[in-house]
Backbone as XML, in Angstrom:
<?xml version="1.0"?>
<chain id="A" units="angstrom">
  <residue number="1" name="MET">
    <atom name="N" x="0.845" y="-1.171" z="0.000"/>
    <atom name="CA" x="0.000" y="0.000" z="0.000"/>
    <atom name="C" x="0.895" y="1.241" z="0.000"/>
  </residue>
  <residue number="2" name="VAL">
    <atom name="N" x="0.547" y="2.188" z="-0.820"/>
    <atom name="CA" x="1.274" y="3.454" z="-0.901"/>
    <atom name="C" x="0.708" y="4.397" z="0.159"/>
  </residue>
  <residue number="3" name="ARG">
    <atom name="N" x="1.580" y="5.168" z="0.775"/>
    <atom name="CA" x="1.114" y="6.116" z="1.795"/>
    <atom name="C" x="1.677" y="7.498" z="1.498"/>
  </residue>
  <residue number="4" name="PHE">
    <atom name="N" x="0.803" y="8.504" z="1.626"/>
    <atom name="CA" x="1.188" y="9.900" z="1.463"/>
    <atom name="C" x="0.797" y="10.653" z="2.720"/>
  </residue>
  <residue number="5" name="ASP">
    <atom name="N" x="1.615" y="11.611" z="3.112"/>
    <atom name="CA" x="1.251" y="12.537" z="4.181"/>
    <atom name="C" x="0.905" y="13.871" z="3.540"/>
  </residue>
  <residue number="6" name="VAL">
    <atom name="N" x="-0.247" y="14.422" z="3.906"/>
    <atom name="CA" x="-0.655" y="15.725" z="3.383"/>
    <atom name="C" x="0.158" y="16.794" z="4.093"/>
  </residue>
  <residue number="7" name="ILE">
    <atom name="N" x="0.841" y="17.608" z="3.301"/>
    <atom name="CA" x="1.665" y="18.690" z="3.836"/>
    <atom name="C" x="0.882" y="19.993" z="3.854"/>
  </residue>
  <residue number="8" name="GLU">
    <atom name="N" x="0.112" y="20.217" z="2.794"/>
    <atom name="CA" x="-0.581" y="21.499" z="2.643"/>
    <atom name="C" x="-1.805" y="21.321" z="1.755"/>
  </residue>
  <residue number="9" name="LYS">
    <atom name="N" x="-2.872" y="22.031" z="2.091"/>
    <atom name="CA" x="-4.064" y="22.069" z="1.249"/>
    <atom name="C" x="-4.039" y="23.382" z="0.484"/>
  </residue>
  <residue number="10" name="ILE">
    <atom name="N" x="-4.126" y="23.293" z="-0.855"/>
    <atom name="CA" x="-4.061" y="24.470" z="-1.723"/>
    <atom name="C" x="-5.322" y="24.476" z="-2.578"/>
  </residue>
  <residue number="11" name="GLY">
    <atom name="N" x="-6.327" y="25.240" z="-2.159"/>
    <atom name="CA" x="-7.607" y="25.228" z="-2.875"/>
    <atom name="C" x="-8.188" y="23.828" z="-2.847"/>
  </residue>
  <residue number="12" name="PRO">
    <atom name="N" x="-8.587" y="23.303" z="-4.014"/>
    <atom name="CA" x="-9.148" y="21.950" z="-4.038"/>
    <atom name="C" x="-8.075" y="20.855" z="-4.080"/>
  </residue>
  <residue number="13" name="ASN">
    <atom name="N" x="-6.805" y="21.249" z="-4.124"/>
    <atom name="CA" x="-5.707" y="20.292" z="-4.255"/>
    <atom name="C" x="-4.957" y="20.129" z="-2.944"/>
  </residue>
  <residue number="14" name="VAL">
    <atom name="N" x="-4.139" y="19.090" z="-2.883"/>
    <atom name="CA" x="-3.294" y="18.874" z="-1.718"/>
    <atom name="C" x="-1.857" y="18.636" z="-2.174"/>
  </residue>
  <residue number="15" name="LYS">
    <atom name="N" x="-0.925" y="19.103" z="-1.359"/>
    <atom name="CA" x="0.496" y="18.847" z="-1.592"/>
    <atom name="C" x="0.893" y="17.752" z="-0.603"/>
  </residue>
  <residue number="16" name="CYS">
    <atom name="N" x="1.499" y="16.671" z="-1.129"/>
    <atom name="CA" x="1.792" y="15.504" z="-0.296"/>
    <atom name="C" x="3.247" y="15.087" z="-0.384"/>
  </residue>
  <residue number="17" name="ARG">
    <atom name="N" x="3.669" y="14.333" z="0.616"/>
    <atom name="CA" x="4.977" y="13.694" z="0.612"/>
    <atom name="C" x="4.715" y="12.191" z="0.672"/>
  </residue>
  <residue number="18" name="CYS">
    <atom name="N" x="5.351" y="11.446" z="-0.217"/>
    <atom name="CA" x="5.201" y="9.995" z="-0.230"/>
    <atom name="C" x="6.088" y="9.408" z="0.868"/>
  </residue>
  <residue number="19" name="THR">
    <atom name="N" x="5.482" y="8.745" z="1.855"/>
    <atom name="CA" x="6.235" y="8.176" z="2.968"/>
    <atom name="C" x="6.405" y="6.666" z="2.852"/>
  </residue>
  <residue number="20" name="ASP">
    <atom name="N" x="5.626" y="6.040" z="1.994"/>
    <atom name="CA" x="5.727" y="4.593" z="1.774"/>
    <atom name="C" x="5.464" y="4.329" z="0.299"/>
  </residue>
  <residue number="21" name="PRO">
    <atom name="N" x="6.505" y="4.347" z="-0.550"/>
    <atom name="CA" x="6.307" y="4.221" z="-1.989"/>
    <atom name="C" x="5.795" y="2.840" z="-2.396"/>
  </residue>
  <residue number="22" name="GLY">
    <atom name="N" x="5.165" y="2.816" z="-3.539"/>
    <atom name="CA" x="4.650" y="1.568" z="-4.091"/>
    <atom name="C" x="4.057" y="1.812" z="-5.460"/>
  </residue>
  <residue number="23" name="LEU">
    <atom name="N" x="3.364" y="0.830" z="-5.962"/>
    <atom name="CA" x="2.780" y="0.878" z="-7.293"/>
    <atom name="C" x="1.335" y="1.352" z="-7.225"/>
  </residue>
  <residue number="24" name="LEU">
    <atom name="N" x="0.989" y="2.367" z="-8.027"/>
    <atom name="CA" x="-0.396" y="2.817" z="-8.150"/>
    <atom name="C" x="-0.976" y="2.179" z="-9.404"/>
  </residue>
  <residue number="25" name="LEU">
    <atom name="N" x="-1.967" y="1.346" z="-9.241"/>
    <atom name="CA" x="-2.576" y="0.629" z="-10.356"/>
    <atom name="C" x="-3.521" y="1.532" z="-11.139"/>
  </residue>
  <residue number="26" name="PRO">
    <atom name="N" x="-3.915" y="1.140" z="-12.365"/>
    <atom name="CA" x="-4.710" y="2.013" z="-13.238"/>
    <atom name="C" x="-6.029" y="2.506" z="-12.653"/>
  </residue>
  <residue number="27" name="ARG">
    <atom name="N" x="-6.689" y="1.733" z="-11.823"/>
    <atom name="CA" x="-7.983" y="2.157" z="-11.286"/>
    <atom name="C" x="-7.877" y="2.615" z="-9.829"/>
  </residue>
  <residue number="28" name="VAL">
    <atom name="N" x="-6.760" y="3.230" z="-9.515"/>
    <atom name="CA" x="-6.494" y="3.637" z="-8.146"/>
    <atom name="C" x="-7.546" y="4.635" z="-7.645"/>
  </residue>
  <residue number="29" name="ASN">
    <atom name="N" x="-7.923" y="4.484" z="-6.393"/>
    <atom name="CA" x="-8.798" y="5.432" z="-5.711"/>
    <atom name="C" x="-7.993" y="6.018" z="-4.560"/>
  </residue>
  <residue number="30" name="LEU">
    <atom name="N" x="-7.859" y="7.326" z="-4.546"/>
    <atom name="CA" x="-7.068" y="7.998" z="-3.524"/>
    <atom name="C" x="-7.971" y="8.863" z="-2.661"/>
  </residue>
  <residue number="31" name="THR">
    <atom name="N" x="-7.771" y="8.785" z="-1.355"/>
    <atom name="CA" x="-8.494" y="9.621" z="-0.411"/>
    <atom name="C" x="-7.460" y="10.251" z="0.515"/>
  </residue>
  <residue number="32" name="PHE">
    <atom name="N" x="-7.537" y="11.562" z="0.694"/>
    <atom name="CA" x="-6.570" y="12.268" z="1.521"/>
    <atom name="C" x="-7.274" y="12.891" z="2.722"/>
  </residue>
  <residue number="33" name="TRP">
    <atom name="N" x="-6.746" y="12.611" z="3.904"/>
    <atom name="CA" x="-7.273" y="13.148" z="5.152"/>
    <atom name="C" x="-6.210" y="14.042" z="5.783"/>
  </residue>
  <residue number="34" name="TRP">
    <atom name="N" x="-6.681" y="15.111" z="6.425"/>
    <atom name="CA" x="-5.776" y="16.016" z="7.119"/>
    <atom name="C" x="-6.460" y="16.461" z="8.398"/>
  </residue>
  <residue number="35" name="ASP">
    <atom name="N" x="-5.812" y="16.249" z="9.508"/>
    <atom name="CA" x="-6.371" y="16.586" z="10.822"/>
    <atom name="C" x="-7.763" y="15.991" z="11.012"/>
  </residue>
  <residue number="36" name="GLY">
    <atom name="N" x="-7.959" y="14.758" z="10.560"/>
    <atom name="CA" x="-9.227" y="14.067" z="10.753"/>
    <atom name="C" x="-10.334" y="14.438" z="9.787"/>
  </residue>
  <residue number="37" name="SER">
    <atom name="N" x="-10.053" y="15.294" z="8.810"/>
    <atom name="CA" x="-11.072" y="15.719" z="7.847"/>
    <atom name="C" x="-10.679" y="15.298" z="6.435"/>
  </residue>
  <residue number="38" name="LEU">
    <atom name="N" x="-11.676" y="14.906" z="5.660"/>
    <atom name="CA" x="-11.446" y="14.571" z="4.260"/>
    <atom name="C" x="-11.143" y="15.853" z="3.503"/>
  </residue>
  <residue number="39" name="VAL">
    <atom name="N" x="-9.980" y="15.908" z="2.847"/>
    <atom name="CA" x="-9.621" y="17.122" z="2.114"/>
    <atom name="C" x="-9.640" y="16.914" z="0.607"/>
  </residue>
  <residue number="40" name="ARG">
    <atom name="N" x="-9.515" y="15.689" z="0.158"/>
    <atom name="CA" x="-9.471" y="15.463" z="-1.293"/>
    <atom name="C" x="-9.705" y="13.986" z="-1.570"/>
  </residue>
  <residue number="41" name="GLU">
    <atom name="N" x="-10.506" y="13.713" z="-2.580"/>
    <atom name="CA" x="-10.651" y="12.349" z="-3.060"/>
    <atom name="C" x="-10.466" y="12.368" z="-4.567"/>
  </residue>
  <residue number="42" name="CYS">
    <atom name="N" x="-9.792" y="11.390" z="-5.068"/>
    <atom name="CA" x="-9.462" y="11.356" z="-6.489"/>
    <atom name="C" x="-9.572" y="9.923" z="-6.974"/>
  </residue>
  <residue number="43" name="ASN">
    <atom name="N" x="-10.389" y="9.711" z="-7.991"/>
    <atom name="CA" x="-10.542" y="8.388" z="-8.570"/>
    <atom name="C" x="-10.048" y="8.410" z="-10.000"/>
  </residue>
  <residue number="44" name="ALA">
    <atom name="N" x="-9.502" y="7.292" z="-10.428"/>
    <atom name="CA" x="-9.010" y="7.187" z="-11.802"/>
    <atom name="C" x="-10.132" y="7.498" z="-12.778"/>
  </residue>
  <residue number="45" name="MET">
    <atom name="N" x="-9.807" y="8.189" z="-13.840"/>
    <atom name="CA" x="-10.808" y="8.601" z="-14.824"/>
    <atom name="C" x="-10.811" y="7.633" z="-16.012"/>
  </residue>
  <residue number="46" name="LEU">
    <atom name="N" x="-10.859" y="6.358" z="-15.723"/>
    <atom name="CA" x="-10.907" y="5.349" z="-16.766"/>
    <atom name="C" x="-12.352" y="4.972" z="-17.041"/>
  </residue>
  <residue number="47" name="PRO">
    <atom name="N" x="-12.641" y="4.472" z="-18.229"/>
    <atom name="CA" x="-14.007" y="4.031" z="-18.496"/>
    <atom name="C" x="-14.367" y="2.863" z="-17.581"/>
  </residue>
  <residue number="48" name="THR">
    <atom name="N" x="-15.639" y="2.759" z="-17.232"/>
    <atom name="CA" x="-16.093" y="1.668" z="-16.382"/>
    <atom name="C" x="-15.818" y="0.322" z="-17.042"/>
  </residue>
  <residue number="49" name="ILE">
    <atom name="N" x="-16.045" y="0.240" z="-18.357"/>
    <atom name="CA" x="-15.842" y="-1.009" z="-19.090"/>
    <atom name="C" x="-14.729" y="-0.801" z="-20.118"/>
  </residue>
  <residue number="50" name="SER">
    <atom name="N" x="-13.664" y="-1.583" z="-19.996"/>
    <atom name="CA" x="-12.510" y="-1.461" z="-20.895"/>
    <atom name="C" x="-12.724" y="-2.288" z="-22.165"/>
  </residue>
  <residue number="51" name="LEU">
    <atom name="N" x="-11.829" y="-2.128" z="-23.120"/>
    <atom name="CA" x="-11.900" y="-2.907" z="-24.357"/>
    <atom name="C" x="-11.834" y="-4.404" z="-24.059"/>
  </residue>
  <residue number="52" name="LYS">
    <atom name="N" x="-10.947" y="-4.805" z="-23.168"/>
    <atom name="CA" x="-10.857" y="-6.220" z="-22.803"/>
    <atom name="C" x="-12.163" y="-6.693" z="-22.178"/>
  </residue>
  <residue number="53" name="ASP">
    <atom name="N" x="-12.782" y="-5.847" z="-21.346"/>
    <atom name="CA" x="-14.068" y="-6.207" z="-20.743"/>
    <atom name="C" x="-15.111" y="-6.492" z="-21.822"/>
  </residue>
  <residue number="54" name="TRP">
    <atom name="N" x="-15.166" y="-5.639" z="-22.870"/>
    <atom name="CA" x="-16.149" y="-5.843" z="-23.946"/>
    <atom name="C" x="-15.917" y="-7.179" z="-24.636"/>
  </residue>
  <residue number="55" name="LEU">
    <atom name="N" x="-14.657" y="-7.541" z="-24.834"/>
    <atom name="CA" x="-14.351" y="-8.842" z="-25.444"/>
    <atom name="C" x="-14.807" y="-9.986" z="-24.536"/>
  </residue>
  <residue number="56" name="ASP">
    <atom name="N" x="-14.592" y="-9.827" z="-23.241"/>
    <atom name="CA" x="-15.051" y="-10.840" z="-22.285"/>
    <atom name="C" x="-16.576" y="-10.915" z="-22.248"/>
  </residue>
  <residue number="57" name="ILE">
    <atom name="N" x="-17.237" y="-9.774" z="-22.348"/>
    <atom name="CA" x="-18.704" y="-9.737" z="-22.367"/>
    <atom name="C" x="-19.229" y="-10.441" z="-23.612"/>
  </residue>
  <residue number="58" name="ASP">
    <atom name="N" x="-18.598" y="-10.199" z="-24.759"/>
    <atom name="CA" x="-18.987" y="-10.900" z="-25.990"/>
    <atom name="C" x="-18.867" y="-12.412" z="-25.809"/>
  </residue>
  <residue number="59" name="PHE">
    <atom name="N" x="-17.765" y="-12.848" z="-25.230"/>
    <atom name="CA" x="-17.566" y="-14.273" z="-24.988"/>
    <atom name="C" x="-18.654" y="-14.806" z="-24.049"/>
  </residue>
  <residue number="60" name="GLY">
    <atom name="N" x="-18.912" y="-14.067" z="-22.967"/>
    <atom name="CA" x="-19.916" y="-14.497" z="-21.992"/>
    <atom name="C" x="-21.313" y="-14.599" z="-22.570"/>
  </residue>
  <residue number="61" name="THR">
    <atom name="N" x="-21.697" y="-13.622" z="-23.382"/>
    <atom name="CA" x="-23.036" y="-13.686" z="-23.986"/>
    <atom name="C" x="-23.124" y="-14.834" z="-24.982"/>
  </residue>
  <residue number="62" name="ALA">
    <atom name="N" x="-22.045" y="-15.096" z="-25.707"/>
    <atom name="CA" x="-22.035" y="-16.220" z="-26.659"/>
    <atom name="C" x="-22.143" y="-17.560" z="-25.930"/>
  </residue>
  <residue number="63" name="GLU">
    <atom name="N" x="-21.581" y="-17.618" z="-24.729"/>
    <atom name="CA" x="-21.609" y="-18.854" z="-23.939"/>
    <atom name="C" x="-22.814" y="-18.910" z="-23.001"/>
  </residue>
  <residue number="64" name="ASP">
    <atom name="N" x="-23.677" y="-17.906" z="-23.044"/>
    <atom name="CA" x="-24.899" y="-17.839" z="-22.228"/>
    <atom name="C" x="-24.608" y="-17.963" z="-20.725"/>
  </residue>
  <residue number="65" name="VAL">
    <atom name="N" x="-23.711" y="-17.099" z="-20.242"/>
    <atom name="CA" x="-23.391" y="-17.091" z="-18.814"/>
    <atom name="C" x="-24.607" y="-16.653" z="-18.007"/>
  </residue>
  <residue number="66" name="ASP">
    <atom name="N" x="-24.606" y="-16.942" z="-16.719"/>
    <atom name="CA" x="-25.728" y="-16.583" z="-15.852"/>
    <atom name="C" x="-25.686" y="-15.125" z="-15.412"/>
  </residue>
  <residue number="67" name="PHE">
    <atom name="N" x="-24.489" y="-14.597" z="-15.203"/>
    <atom name="CA" x="-24.374" y="-13.204" z="-14.767"/>
    <atom name="C" x="-23.076" y="-12.591" z="-15.259"/>
  </residue>
  <residue number="68" name="ILE">
    <atom name="N" x="-23.061" y="-11.248" z="-15.287"/>
    <atom name="CA" x="-21.860" y="-10.470" z="-15.596"/>
    <atom name="C" x="-21.743" y="-9.403" z="-14.514"/>
  </residue>
  <residue number="69" name="ALA">
    <atom name="N" x="-20.569" y="-9.334" z="-13.879"/>
    <atom name="CA" x="-20.321" y="-8.319" z="-12.859"/>
    <atom name="C" x="-19.593" y="-7.150" z="-13.503"/>
  </residue>
  <residue number="70" name="ILE">
    <atom name="N" x="-20.048" y="-5.954" z="-13.208"/>
    <atom name="CA" x="-19.421" y="-4.740" z="-13.728"/>
    <atom name="C" x="-18.701" y="-4.050" z="-12.559"/>
  </residue>
  <residue number="71" name="SER">
    <atom name="N" x="-17.389" y="-3.897" z="-12.700"/>
    <atom name="CA" x="-16.558" y="-3.335" z="-11.634"/>
    <atom name="C" x="-16.488" y="-1.815" z="-11.716"/>
  </residue>
  <residue number="72" name="PHE">
    <atom name="N" x="-16.195" y="-1.216" z="-10.597"/>
    <atom name="CA" x="-15.952" y="0.225" z="-10.499"/>
    <atom name="C" x="-17.105" y="1.048" z="-11.070"/>
  </residue>
  <residue number="73" name="VAL">
    <atom name="N" x="-18.330" y="0.625" z="-10.783"/>
    <atom name="CA" x="-19.504" y="1.364" z="-11.237"/>
    <atom name="C" x="-19.519" y="2.708" z="-10.528"/>
  </residue>
  <residue number="74" name="LYS">
    <atom name="N" x="-19.636" y="3.777" z="-11.303"/>
    <atom name="CA" x="-19.663" y="5.116" z="-10.723"/>
    <atom name="C" x="-21.049" y="5.731" z="-10.799"/>
  </residue>
  <residue number="75" name="SER">
    <atom name="N" x="-21.829" y="5.305" z="-11.791"/>
    <atom name="CA" x="-23.172" y="5.858" z="-11.966"/>
    <atom name="C" x="-24.034" y="4.853" z="-12.715"/>
  </residue>
  <residue number="76" name="ILE">
    <atom name="N" x="-25.282" y="5.203" z="-12.886"/>
    <atom name="CA" x="-26.258" y="4.344" z="-13.547"/>
    <atom name="C" x="-25.958" y="4.150" z="-15.038"/>
  </residue>
  <residue number="77" name="GLU">
    <atom name="N" x="-25.248" y="5.084" z="-15.656"/>
    <atom name="CA" x="-25.000" y="5.016" z="-17.100"/>
    <atom name="C" x="-24.258" y="3.743" z="-17.508"/>
  </residue>
  <residue number="78" name="GLY">
    <atom name="N" x="-23.242" y="3.360" z="-16.748"/>
    <atom name="CA" x="-22.487" y="2.156" z="-17.070"/>
    <atom name="C" x="-23.351" y="0.906" z="-17.040"/>
  </residue>
  <residue number="79" name="ILE">
    <atom name="N" x="-24.247" y="0.837" z="-16.065"/>
    <atom name="CA" x="-25.147" y="-0.319" z="-15.948"/>
    <atom name="C" x="-26.121" y="-0.349" z="-17.114"/>
  </residue>
  <residue number="80" name="LYS">
    <atom name="N" x="-26.715" y="0.797" z="-17.426"/>
    <atom name="CA" x="-27.665" y="0.865" z="-18.550"/>
    <atom name="C" x="-26.985" y="0.493" z="-19.864"/>
  </residue>
  <residue number="81" name="HIS">
    <atom name="N" x="-25.783" y="0.995" z="-20.063"/>
    <atom name="CA" x="-25.032" y="0.702" z="-21.284"/>
    <atom name="C" x="-24.794" y="-0.804" z="-21.414"/>
  </residue>
  <residue number="82" name="LEU">
    <atom name="N" x="-24.359" y="-1.428" z="-20.329"/>
    <atom name="CA" x="-24.093" y="-2.864" z="-20.347"/>
    <atom name="C" x="-25.371" y="-3.658" z="-20.587"/>
  </residue>
  <residue number="83" name="LYS">
    <atom name="N" x="-26.454" y="-3.299" z="-19.917"/>
    <atom name="CA" x="-27.728" y="-4.011" z="-20.114"/>
    <atom name="C" x="-28.195" y="-3.909" z="-21.560"/>
  </residue>
  <residue number="84" name="GLY">
    <atom name="N" x="-28.087" y="-2.717" z="-22.145"/>
    <atom name="CA" x="-28.486" y="-2.525" z="-23.538"/>
    <atom name="C" x="-27.629" y="-3.343" z="-24.484"/>
  </residue>
  <residue number="85" name="TYR">
    <atom name="N" x="-26.343" y="-3.396" z="-24.201"/>
    <atom name="CA" x="-25.414" y="-4.161" z="-25.038"/>
    <atom name="C" x="-25.742" y="-5.652" z="-24.974"/>
  </residue>
  <residue number="86" name="ILE">
    <atom name="N" x="-25.988" y="-6.145" z="-23.768"/>
    <atom name="CA" x="-26.330" y="-7.560" z="-23.601"/>
    <atom name="C" x="-27.631" y="-7.876" z="-24.330"/>
  </residue>
  <residue number="87" name="ALA">
    <atom name="N" x="-28.620" y="-7.013" z="-24.190"/>
    <atom name="CA" x="-29.916" y="-7.234" z="-24.848"/>
    <atom name="C" x="-29.765" y="-7.274" z="-26.365"/>
  </residue>
  <residue number="88" name="ALA">
    <atom name="N" x="-28.910" y="-6.430" z="-26.919"/>
    <atom name="CA" x="-28.712" y="-6.395" z="-28.371"/>
    <atom name="C" x="-27.955" y="-7.626" z="-28.868"/>
  </residue>
  <residue number="89" name="ARG">
    <atom name="N" x="-27.057" y="-8.155" z="-28.061"/>
    <atom name="CA" x="-26.240" y="-9.307" z="-28.470"/>
    <atom name="C" x="-26.935" y="-10.640" z="-28.227"/>
  </residue>
  <residue number="90" name="SER">
    <atom name="N" x="-27.841" y="-10.658" z="-27.275"/>
    <atom name="CA" x="-28.452" y="-11.918" z="-26.858"/>
    <atom name="C" x="-29.912" y="-11.661" z="-26.497"/>
  </residue>
  <residue number="91" name="ARG">
    <atom name="N" x="-30.760" y="-11.597" z="-27.485"/>
    <atom name="CA" x="-32.157" y="-11.166" z="-27.328"/>
    <atom name="C" x="-32.945" y="-11.946" z="-26.270"/>
  </residue>
  <residue number="92" name="ASP">
    <atom name="N" x="-32.772" y="-13.249" z="-26.209"/>
    <atom name="CA" x="-33.544" y="-14.057" z="-25.260"/>
    <atom name="C" x="-32.789" y="-14.327" z="-23.966"/>
  </residue>
  <residue number="93" name="SER">
    <atom name="N" x="-31.758" y="-13.562" z="-23.718"/>
    <atom name="CA" x="-30.900" y="-13.805" z="-22.568"/>
    <atom name="C" x="-31.515" y="-13.276" z="-21.283"/>
  </residue>
  <residue number="94" name="ASP">
    <atom name="N" x="-31.262" y="-13.992" z="-20.211"/>
    <atom name="CA" x="-31.642" y="-13.502" z="-18.884"/>
    <atom name="C" x="-30.383" y="-13.329" z="-18.022"/>
  </residue>
  <residue number="95" name="ILE">
    <atom name="N" x="-29.317" y="-12.848" z="-18.666"/>
    <atom name="CA" x="-28.052" y="-12.607" z="-17.962"/>
    <atom name="C" x="-28.268" y="-11.507" z="-16.922"/>
  </residue>
  <residue number="96" name="ILE">
    <atom name="N" x="-27.884" y="-11.801" z="-15.697"/>
    <atom name="CA" x="-28.027" y="-10.855" z="-14.588"/>
    <atom name="C" x="-26.791" y="-9.958" z="-14.543"/>
  </residue>
  <residue number="97" name="VAL">
    <atom name="N" x="-27.009" y="-8.660" z="-14.340"/>
    <atom name="CA" x="-25.911" y="-7.699" z="-14.197"/>
    <atom name="C" x="-25.699" y="-7.427" z="-12.710"/>
  </residue>
  <residue number="98" name="ILE">
    <atom name="N" x="-24.468" y="-7.627" z="-12.253"/>
    <atom name="CA" x="-24.102" y="-7.354" z="-10.865"/>
    <atom name="C" x="-23.248" y="-6.093" z="-10.842"/>
  </residue>
  <residue number="99" name="ALA">
    <atom name="N" x="-23.655" y="-5.115" z="-10.047"/>
    <atom name="CA" x="-22.899" y="-3.870" z="-9.906"/>
    <atom name="C" x="-21.979" y="-3.988" z="-8.698"/>
  </residue>
  <residue number="100" name="LYS">
    <atom name="N" x="-20.674" y="-3.836" z="-8.927"/>
    <atom name="CA" x="-19.702" y="-3.885" z="-7.842"/>
    <atom name="C" x="-19.442" y="-2.457" z="-7.346"/>
  </residue>
  <residue number="101" name="ILE">
    <atom name="N" x="-19.769" y="-2.218" z="-6.096"/>
    <atom name="CA" x="-19.608" y="-0.905" z="-5.471"/>
    <atom name="C" x="-18.209" y="-0.873" z="-4.863"/>
  </residue>
  <residue number="102" name="GLU">
    <atom name="N" x="-17.275" y="-0.122" z="-5.506"/>
    <atom name="CA" x="-15.878" y="-0.180" z="-5.085"/>
    <atom name="C" x="-15.203" y="1.182" z="-4.963"/>
  </residue>
  <residue number="103" name="SER">
    <atom name="N" x="-15.933" y="2.267" z="-5.102"/>
    <atom name="CA" x="-15.263" y="3.567" z="-5.063"/>
    <atom name="C" x="-16.130" y="4.601" z="-4.360"/>
  </residue>
  <residue number="104" name="ILE">
    <atom name="N" x="-15.499" y="5.698" z="-4.010"/>
    <atom name="CA" x="-16.220" y="6.804" z="-3.388"/>
    <atom name="C" x="-17.263" y="7.353" z="-4.353"/>
  </residue>
  <residue number="105" name="ASP">
    <atom name="N" x="-16.932" y="7.410" z="-5.648"/>
    <atom name="CA" x="-17.901" y="7.876" z="-6.643"/>
    <atom name="C" x="-19.156" y="7.014" z="-6.634"/>
  </residue>
  <residue number="106" name="SER">
    <atom name="N" x="-18.994" y="5.716" z="-6.419"/>
    <atom name="CA" x="-20.143" y="4.818" z="-6.356"/>
    <atom name="C" x="-21.067" y="5.211" z="-5.212"/>
  </residue>
  <residue number="107" name="LEU">
    <atom name="N" x="-20.490" y="5.545" z="-4.078"/>
    <atom name="CA" x="-21.300" y="5.888" z="-2.913"/>
    <atom name="C" x="-22.120" y="7.147" z="-3.138"/>
  </residue>
  <residue number="108" name="LYS">
    <atom name="N" x="-21.577" y="8.073" z="-3.908"/>
    <atom name="CA" x="-22.307" y="9.313" z="-4.196"/>
    <atom name="C" x="-23.573" y="9.035" z="-4.999"/>
  </residue>
  <residue number="109" name="ASN">
    <atom name="N" x="-23.561" y="7.973" z="-5.792"/>
    <atom name="CA" x="-24.697" y="7.630" z="-6.653"/>
    <atom name="C" x="-25.324" y="6.295" z="-6.257"/>
  </residue>
  <residue number="110" name="LEU">
    <atom name="N" x="-25.180" y="5.916" z="-5.001"/>
    <atom name="CA" x="-25.578" y="4.588" z="-4.547"/>
    <atom name="C" x="-27.050" y="4.282" z="-4.789"/>
  </residue>
  <residue number="111" name="GLU">
    <atom name="N" x="-27.928" y="5.202" z="-4.480"/>
    <atom name="CA" x="-29.368" y="4.940" z="-4.633"/>
    <atom name="C" x="-29.735" y="4.620" z="-6.075"/>
  </residue>
  <residue number="112" name="GLU">
    <atom name="N" x="-29.248" y="5.412" z="-7.033"/>
    <atom name="CA" x="-29.584" y="5.150" z="-8.441"/>
    <atom name="C" x="-28.938" y="3.856" z="-8.925"/>
  </residue>
  <residue number="113" name="ILE">
    <atom name="N" x="-27.753" y="3.531" z="-8.438"/>
    <atom name="CA" x="-27.097" y="2.278" z="-8.817"/>
    <atom name="C" x="-27.912" y="1.095" z="-8.302"/>
  </residue>
  <residue number="114" name="ILE">
    <atom name="N" x="-28.373" y="1.179" z="-7.075"/>
    <atom name="CA" x="-29.184" y="0.102" z="-6.500"/>
    <atom name="C" x="-30.459" y="-0.103" z="-7.304"/>
  </residue>
  <residue number="115" name="GLN">
    <atom name="N" x="-31.082" y="0.976" z="-7.753"/>
    <atom name="CA" x="-32.309" y="0.861" z="-8.548"/>
    <atom name="C" x="-32.047" y="0.222" z="-9.909"/>
  </residue>
  <residue number="116" name="ALA">
    <atom name="N" x="-30.877" y="0.445" z="-10.498"/>
    <atom name="CA" x="-30.587" y="-0.017" z="-11.860"/>
    <atom name="C" x="-30.037" y="-1.433" z="-11.905"/>
  </residue>
  <residue number="117" name="ARG">
    <atom name="N" x="-29.422" y="-1.889" z="-10.874"/>
    <atom name="CA" x="-28.757" y="-3.187" z="-10.904"/>
    <atom name="C" x="-29.760" y="-4.305" z="-10.655"/>
  </residue>
  <residue number="118" name="GLN">
    <atom name="N" x="-29.338" y="-5.522" z="-10.965"/>
    <atom name="CA" x="-30.133" y="-6.692" z="-10.639"/>
    <atom name="C" x="-29.578" y="-7.368" z="-9.388"/>
  </residue>
  <residue number="119" name="MET">
    <atom name="N" x="-28.299" y="-7.201" z="-9.162"/>
    <atom name="CA" x="-27.644" y="-7.659" z="-7.937"/>
    <atom name="C" x="-26.542" y="-6.654" z="-7.632"/>
  </residue>
  <residue number="120" name="LYS">
    <atom name="N" x="-26.099" y="-6.607" z="-6.385"/>
    <atom name="CA" x="-24.967" y="-5.740" z="-6.042"/>
    <atom name="C" x="-23.947" y="-6.541" z="-5.258"/>
  </residue>
  <residue number="121" name="LEU">
    <atom name="N" x="-22.684" y="-6.137" z="-5.381"/>
    <atom name="CA" x="-21.596" y="-6.836" z="-4.715"/>
    <atom name="C" x="-20.685" y="-5.802" z="-4.091"/>
  </residue>
</chain>
C-alpha cells in the first residue's frame, strides 16, 4: 500500500509527501485526510468497461453465462449501457448484471445504482 502525508491544502488540491512508496494501479482510488477531515478524493478517470471487458462480455453472452459483474460502477449510465449491449447481443438472454460498489464515486450515486442493478456486490 502506498502512503502519502498531506503537507498542505491548496484550494481543491493537496500537496503531499510519499512516505511509503509503491505501485499505483490504473484504477487507483485515492483519499486524503488532514487533521481528521477529508480534504481530497481522487478516482481514476478510466471508463467503467474497458476494451478487454467488452471482449469478455462478448464471450460471456455467446456462452450464455448466468451473470456479468461490472466493476468500479460510478453511476447508472455504465449499468444501462451494459444491459443494452447484452440485450442487443443476446435477445432471449436472462443474464443478470451485478454492480460492484468499489469507489467513493459509487457511494455518491448509490441509490440510483441500486435501482438499476439486478444484484450488487
